[in-house]
XYZ file of C-alpha atoms in Angstrom:
442
model
C 0.000 0.000 0.000
C 1.362 3.475 -0.857
C 2.241 5.819 1.997
C -0.549 8.378 1.268
C -3.130 5.701 1.817
C -1.416 4.670 5.038
C -1.900 8.226 6.276
C -5.496 8.683 5.100
C -6.902 5.290 6.022
C -7.207 5.846 9.809
C -9.016 9.135 9.181
C -11.430 7.494 6.776
C -12.145 4.714 9.286
C -12.832 7.217 12.063
C -15.143 9.250 9.849
C -16.962 6.054 8.861
C -17.387 5.040 12.483
C -18.715 8.478 13.419
C -21.104 8.407 10.497
C -22.370 5.019 11.571
C -22.893 6.232 15.121
C -24.761 9.401 14.243
C -26.754 8.635 11.122
C -30.334 7.421 11.727
C -31.708 4.581 9.670
C -34.995 4.995 7.872
C -38.038 3.485 9.521
C -38.234 -0.209 8.615
C -40.998 -1.374 6.377
C -44.005 -2.509 8.363
C -44.376 -6.040 7.120
C -47.081 -7.907 9.006
C -46.721 -11.393 10.293
C -48.613 -13.988 8.344
C -52.387 -13.937 8.892
C -52.170 -17.199 10.806
C -50.012 -15.447 13.411
C -52.486 -12.604 13.729
C -49.813 -10.175 14.968
C -48.830 -6.957 13.239
C -45.573 -5.027 13.326
C -45.689 -2.869 16.480
C -43.834 -0.056 14.656
C -46.993 0.747 12.689
C -47.533 4.023 14.566
C -43.870 4.819 15.252
C -42.840 8.294 14.088
C -39.252 8.795 15.254
C -36.951 5.995 14.050
C -34.378 4.485 16.357
C -30.680 5.038 15.834
C -29.335 2.449 13.474
C -27.823 0.121 16.078
C -31.006 -0.057 18.114
C -33.144 -0.207 15.010
C -31.216 -3.316 14.015
C -31.662 -4.775 17.489
C -35.409 -4.198 17.285
C -35.565 -5.709 13.819
C -33.635 -8.750 15.030
C -35.982 -9.129 17.998
C -39.027 -8.917 15.729
C -37.613 -11.516 13.326
C -36.848 -13.828 16.247
C -40.417 -13.477 17.433
C -41.681 -14.392 13.978
C -39.354 -17.392 13.954
C -40.573 -18.595 17.330
C -37.433 -17.668 19.294
C -39.454 -16.005 22.006
C -36.819 -15.784 24.727
C -34.311 -14.144 22.383
C -37.006 -11.841 21.030
C -38.120 -10.707 24.482
C -34.540 -9.977 25.507
C -34.011 -8.021 22.286
C -37.008 -5.769 22.995
C -35.842 -5.384 26.599
C -32.441 -4.296 25.357
C -34.074 -1.523 23.330
C -36.214 -0.441 26.299
C -33.215 -0.157 28.591
C -31.935 2.570 26.294
C -35.328 3.995 25.244
C -37.867 3.215 28.031
C -40.724 5.083 26.295
C -40.324 3.420 22.909
C -43.833 1.960 22.586
C -43.083 -0.465 19.706
C -40.645 -2.289 22.007
C -43.297 -2.422 24.765
C -45.735 -3.857 22.253
C -43.023 -6.212 21.030
C -42.772 -7.629 24.538
C -46.559 -7.851 24.595
C -46.425 -9.790 21.325
C -44.056 -12.286 22.915
C -46.444 -12.570 25.880
C -49.304 -13.231 23.457
C -47.386 -15.975 21.684
C -46.601 -17.571 25.055
C -50.280 -17.178 26.067
C -49.324 -14.860 28.914
C -52.412 -12.800 28.278
C -52.544 -10.893 31.573
C -49.020 -9.588 31.068
C -49.725 -8.707 27.450
C -52.944 -6.908 28.399
C -51.131 -4.802 31.001
C -48.480 -3.697 28.495
C -51.060 -2.816 25.846
C -53.094 -0.874 28.411
C -49.986 1.158 29.334
C -49.487 2.126 25.701
C -53.144 3.038 25.182
C -53.133 5.155 28.335
C -50.667 7.545 26.679
C -51.534 6.861 23.021
C -55.253 5.978 22.832
C -55.224 6.047 19.016
C -52.204 3.784 18.589
C -53.319 1.355 15.889
C -50.912 -1.424 16.822
C -51.977 -1.270 20.482
C -55.663 -1.245 19.540
C -55.068 -4.208 17.288
C -53.172 -6.108 19.975
C -55.992 -5.489 22.453
C -58.480 -7.073 20.039
C -56.098 -9.922 19.228
C -55.625 -10.753 22.907
C -59.401 -10.840 23.396
C -59.691 -13.072 20.348
C -57.158 -15.542 21.695
C -58.728 -15.513 25.164
C -62.106 -16.406 23.709
C -63.663 -13.034 24.586
C -65.359 -13.098 21.217
C -67.942 -10.365 21.622
C -65.405 -7.813 22.859
C -62.897 -8.891 20.206
C -65.455 -8.469 17.435
C -66.416 -5.025 18.662
C -62.795 -3.886 18.789
C -61.825 -5.402 15.423
C -64.857 -3.739 13.838
C -63.665 -0.394 15.208
C -60.451 -0.913 13.216
C -62.224 -1.716 9.961
C -61.974 0.809 7.157
C -58.393 1.850 7.848
C -55.803 1.181 5.202
C -53.269 -0.866 7.093
C -53.730 -4.575 7.751
C -57.324 -4.596 6.506
C -57.106 -8.138 5.176
C -56.036 -9.327 8.620
C -58.721 -7.278 10.371
C -61.402 -8.577 8.021
C -60.166 -12.123 8.488
C -60.603 -11.772 12.246
C -64.034 -10.146 11.871
C -65.210 -12.946 9.608
C -63.879 -15.649 11.929
C -65.444 -14.017 14.994
C -68.806 -13.543 13.330
C -68.802 -17.191 12.320
C -67.818 -18.405 15.776
C -70.338 -16.205 17.587
C -73.041 -17.248 15.144
C -72.300 -20.941 15.622
C -72.300 -20.578 19.406
C -75.608 -18.708 19.418
C -77.244 -21.090 16.965
C -76.160 -24.107 18.990
C -77.457 -22.454 22.158
C -80.815 -21.766 20.518
C -81.208 -25.375 19.395
C -80.671 -26.519 22.992
C -82.992 -23.909 24.532
C -86.300 -25.414 25.660
C -87.982 -22.039 26.108
C -89.185 -20.918 22.678
C -89.168 -17.204 23.553
C -85.578 -17.365 24.826
C -84.515 -19.361 21.778
C -86.083 -16.751 19.496
C -84.105 -13.914 21.092
C -80.882 -15.917 20.796
C -81.600 -16.561 17.124
C -82.153 -12.838 16.534
C -78.649 -12.212 17.860
C -77.278 -14.945 15.592
C -78.989 -13.527 12.518
C -77.597 -10.080 13.268
C -74.203 -11.686 12.614
C -75.208 -13.772 9.584
C -78.531 -12.527 8.150
C -78.261 -14.945 5.230
C -78.319 -18.079 7.447
C -81.385 -19.925 6.164
C -81.581 -22.620 8.853
C -81.361 -20.079 11.672
C -84.010 -17.845 10.110
C -86.391 -20.743 9.601
C -85.848 -21.895 13.188
C -86.577 -18.357 14.390
C -89.830 -18.388 12.415
C -90.787 -21.710 14.009
C -90.027 -20.430 17.512
C -92.080 -17.301 16.899
C -94.984 -19.449 15.740
C -94.679 -21.502 18.932
C -95.030 -18.320 20.964
C -97.988 -17.110 18.845
C -96.051 -14.135 17.455
C -97.446 -14.683 14.003
C -96.961 -11.179 12.578
C -93.319 -11.211 13.608
C -92.921 -14.694 12.132
C -94.338 -13.449 8.828
C -91.811 -10.599 8.735
C -88.912 -12.904 9.531
C -89.811 -15.418 6.841
C -90.003 -12.734 4.152
C -86.324 -12.981 3.032
C -86.776 -16.720 2.461
C -89.723 -16.057 0.165
C -87.627 -13.835 -2.094
C -84.769 -16.311 -2.449
C -85.150 -18.794 -5.308
C -83.411 -21.578 -3.406
C -85.711 -21.397 -0.354
C -89.074 -20.008 -1.489
C -90.498 -23.411 -2.428
C -88.926 -25.487 0.309
C -91.518 -27.577 2.164
C -90.455 -26.305 5.604
C -90.943 -22.728 4.429
C -94.366 -23.478 2.948
C -95.419 -25.306 6.095
C -94.320 -22.363 8.235
C -96.501 -20.099 6.079
C -99.421 -22.471 6.610
C -98.872 -22.440 10.384
C -98.802 -18.644 10.326
C -102.080 -18.684 8.403
C -103.594 -20.956 11.049
C -102.386 -18.651 13.799
C -104.078 -15.748 12.033
C -107.279 -17.830 11.586
C -106.821 -17.919 7.808
C -107.792 -21.562 7.615
C -108.728 -21.664 3.955
C -105.300 -20.317 2.971
C -103.646 -22.866 5.267
C -105.693 -25.695 3.759
C -104.632 -24.615 0.263
C -100.951 -24.667 1.284
C -101.213 -28.070 2.961
C -103.085 -29.495 -0.021
C -100.223 -28.348 -2.244
C -97.703 -29.955 0.114
C -99.728 -33.157 0.348
C -99.771 -33.440 -3.440
C -96.046 -32.763 -3.760
C -95.000 -34.988 -0.862
C -97.530 -37.844 -0.662
C -98.082 -39.169 2.832
C -95.918 -36.554 4.551
C -98.499 -33.863 5.242
C -101.740 -35.847 5.340
C -102.126 -35.532 9.108
C -101.439 -31.800 9.116
C -103.997 -31.329 6.346
C -106.583 -33.342 8.269
C -105.857 -31.344 11.440
C -106.276 -27.947 9.800
C -109.490 -29.072 8.144
C -110.669 -30.187 11.580
C -109.777 -26.775 13.005
C -111.664 -25.108 10.172
C -114.738 -27.166 11.002
C -114.353 -26.324 14.681
C -114.196 -22.624 13.944
C -117.598 -22.875 12.273
C -119.244 -24.635 15.213
C -121.331 -22.789 17.845
C -119.808 -20.766 20.711
C -120.507 -23.429 23.321
C -118.343 -25.849 21.341
C -115.477 -23.352 21.205
C -115.755 -22.846 24.960
C -115.759 -26.579 25.649
C -112.835 -27.220 23.314
C -110.720 -24.511 24.984
C -111.508 -25.680 28.527
C -108.575 -26.799 30.671
C -110.895 -28.859 32.907
C -114.134 -29.819 31.207
C -117.486 -30.105 32.944
C -120.378 -32.418 32.238
C -121.894 -29.771 29.983
C -118.624 -29.341 28.094
C -118.470 -33.062 27.396
C -122.110 -33.177 26.320
C -121.393 -30.407 23.796
C -118.239 -32.138 22.492
C -120.019 -35.469 22.168
C -122.930 -33.863 20.301
C -120.787 -32.077 17.730
C -117.896 -34.556 17.416
C -120.054 -37.669 16.953
C -122.660 -37.497 14.165
C -124.157 -40.763 15.429
C -125.127 -38.883 18.608
C -126.224 -35.701 16.923
C -128.452 -37.489 14.431
C -129.632 -40.282 16.714
C -133.396 -40.855 16.558
C -136.020 -42.700 18.606
C -134.250 -41.864 21.830
C -136.009 -42.327 25.165
C -137.341 -39.309 27.006
C -134.610 -37.764 29.125
C -135.097 -37.626 32.898
C -136.255 -34.285 34.239
C -133.439 -32.109 35.575
C -134.195 -28.848 37.322
C -130.738 -27.295 36.992
C -130.274 -27.203 33.217
C -132.768 -24.657 31.805
C -130.193 -21.823 31.571
C -127.182 -23.941 30.680
C -125.346 -22.866 27.516
C -125.527 -26.109 25.571
C -128.814 -27.227 27.037
C -129.853 -29.109 23.876
C -126.625 -31.047 23.872
C -126.927 -31.843 27.580
C -130.510 -33.111 27.149
C -129.277 -35.433 24.381
C -126.564 -36.760 26.715
C -129.219 -37.457 29.365
C -131.342 -39.309 26.800
C -128.363 -41.517 26.004
C -127.750 -42.211 29.662
C -124.308 -40.641 29.675
C -125.156 -38.751 32.873
C -127.561 -39.482 35.702
C -130.016 -37.222 37.522
C -130.265 -37.308 41.304
C -133.575 -39.035 42.091
C -134.193 -36.841 45.132
C -133.010 -33.362 44.139
C -133.632 -33.842 40.401
C -130.278 -32.237 39.702
C -127.940 -33.273 36.893
C -125.043 -31.038 38.031
C -124.101 -29.760 34.549
C -121.202 -27.671 35.912
C -119.567 -30.529 37.806
C -115.960 -31.074 36.640
C -115.450 -34.353 34.830
C -112.585 -36.601 35.874
C -110.548 -38.619 33.404
C -111.840 -41.932 34.801
C -115.455 -40.816 34.360
C -114.691 -39.740 30.810
C -113.060 -43.090 29.979
C -116.198 -44.926 31.122
C -118.401 -42.617 29.027
C -116.092 -43.036 26.022
C -116.430 -46.804 26.302
C -120.217 -46.482 26.477
C -120.151 -44.356 23.316
C -118.160 -47.086 21.576
C -120.976 -49.533 22.282
C -124.035 -47.379 21.569
C -124.638 -49.322 18.355
C -123.500 -52.590 19.805
C -120.075 -53.654 20.894
C -117.591 -53.757 18.016
C -115.434 -56.846 17.719
C -112.412 -54.972 19.008
C -114.227 -54.309 22.310
C -114.299 -57.974 23.186
C -118.066 -58.060 23.660
C -118.116 -55.377 26.373
C -121.363 -53.442 26.709
C -122.571 -50.717 29.065
C -120.538 -49.005 31.764
C -117.236 -50.498 32.885
C -114.616 -49.531 35.421
C -111.756 -47.313 34.318
C -109.278 -50.153 33.811
C -111.698 -52.054 31.623
C -112.424 -48.855 29.699
C -108.747 -48.332 28.971
C -108.454 -51.926 27.799
C -111.462 -51.632 25.495
C -110.430 -48.294 23.981
C -106.832 -49.386 23.525
C -107.903 -52.662 21.910
C -109.958 -50.669 19.437
C -107.013 -48.476 18.554
C -108.342 -45.300 20.162
C -105.387 -43.025 21.114
C -105.798 -41.985 24.759
C -103.229 -39.183 24.788
C -101.552 -40.411 27.966
C -104.727 -41.077 29.981
C -104.760 -44.223 32.061
C -106.839 -45.931 34.732
C -104.471 -45.201 37.595
C -104.452 -41.398 37.267
C -107.635 -39.431 37.856
C -106.926 -35.906 36.633
C -108.900 -33.020 35.103
C -109.459 -33.423 31.395
C -108.966 -30.717 28.782
C -111.391 -30.126 25.960
C -108.699 -30.890 23.398
C -107.919 -34.248 25.021
C -111.566 -35.254 25.097
C -112.199 -34.123 21.523
C -109.177 -36.064 20.231
C -110.459 -39.290 21.801
C -113.970 -38.661 20.504
C -112.517 -38.147 17.041
C -110.800 -41.525 17.369
C -114.135 -43.099 18.245
C -115.799 -41.430 15.264
C -113.175 -42.785 12.900
C -113.270 -46.243 14.422
C -117.024 -46.513 14.093
C -116.701 -45.469 10.460
C -119.090 -42.549 10.479
C -119.289 -40.842 7.124
C -121.934 -38.304 8.033
C -121.036 -34.667 7.646
C -121.198 -32.249 10.502
C-alpha cells in the first residue's frame, strides 16, 4: 500500500465510524406477520426511528419473534427499552411475545400502558383485540376489530378476524338456541345470531318456528319474508309449512288448507295428518260458541263433554227414537242445554232421584270420561275390538277396550284421575268417530 493511503486510512475509518454512530436509519418497512399469526408489526404508529444500532436490534428481535425464538425476542425488545424506556413499539413487542406464550394478563397490562398515553395507537388497539380473540372473549374482540375496519393498514387481517369471529359467535348462538327449551328465549338468541349472519337460512327458519310456537305470528311473517324472495328457499316444504302455520295462527284456515293441499300433493303421505288437522280446526271454527268454549276448557265439565259429544259424533247428533230424558231442574239456563238433554237421553249422565239435579257444571274426571267413552263405543252394539263389552265399565276395563280398538288416549290411564282438557276429550272422541266409520257430515 502506498504511503498516502497509510496516512489517510485511519481518518477514513474514524469518519466512517462516526457516520455510523450518528446517522439514523430509515423506519423499517411494516411487514405484518402472516395472517395465521395474527400479529402486526408494532412499529406501525412509530414516528421517530431508532438510531441504526437499536433499530437493528429491534428488527432482530421482531424476526426472532416471527421465527418462534421467544426468549431471544423478548430480551431483544428489553435491550431496546433499557436505552429507550418510552419506545412503545418495544413495549408492544414484549406484549407480542407474551401473546405468543399465552401470557395474556401480562400482554394486556403492556397494551393498556401504551393506550393510556396513546389511545389512538393502531398497533396497540389491534393487539388489544387480538388478545381478546385468543382468550375467547369473542364479543369484545369483534367489537374492537370492527372499530379498526376501514383503515388502510392490515385490513385483510382485520377482516379475516371479523369474519372468523362472526362465524364463531353465530355458531355458538345457533347451537345455544337449538338446545334452549324455552321458545321465547330461543327466538331472542336466534335474533342475535342472525344479526351476525342474516343470510343463514336454517337459523331464520328456526326463528320463524319459535315465533310461531309463541304465537307471534306477525313477527314470524316478517322474519320469513327474506326466504320467500330467495329462489333456493321459497319453495322449500319447511318454508311453505311455516306459512301455513302462520295462516292458522291468524285464523286464515282456507289459505292454510290450500298450502297443505299443495304440500300433500307434492309430498304424498308426509303432510296428510297436518292437512286433516287444519281441516278439523276449520270445522271447529264454524261450530257454535258453546263448542269453542268446551274445546278450549282446561278442565271440562259435564256440559262441556255433552257439547263435544254432540258435535264430534254425528251418530249422537243425528240419533233418533231416543227415550225421554229424565227431568233435571238445573239445566234450563245452561249454555248447551240441547246437547246436555241429548246426553241425558243416552244415559251418559244421571239425575239425582231426590233433588232432580244433573249437576251440569260438575268437573269431569278422566276416569269418568273413559267410562263414558267406552259407552259411546258400544251405543250401536259392541264392536269386535271391544271384546263383547257393553254398558258401563270400570276405568281399567275402559282403557283396555279403547286401547284394543285403537283409540289413542293421549296419555290417559286408569291409575291417574286428573282433570281433562277439551282438546284431550275431543281427540279421543274423534278416534271413536273414525273407528265406528261414520261418514256423516257435521
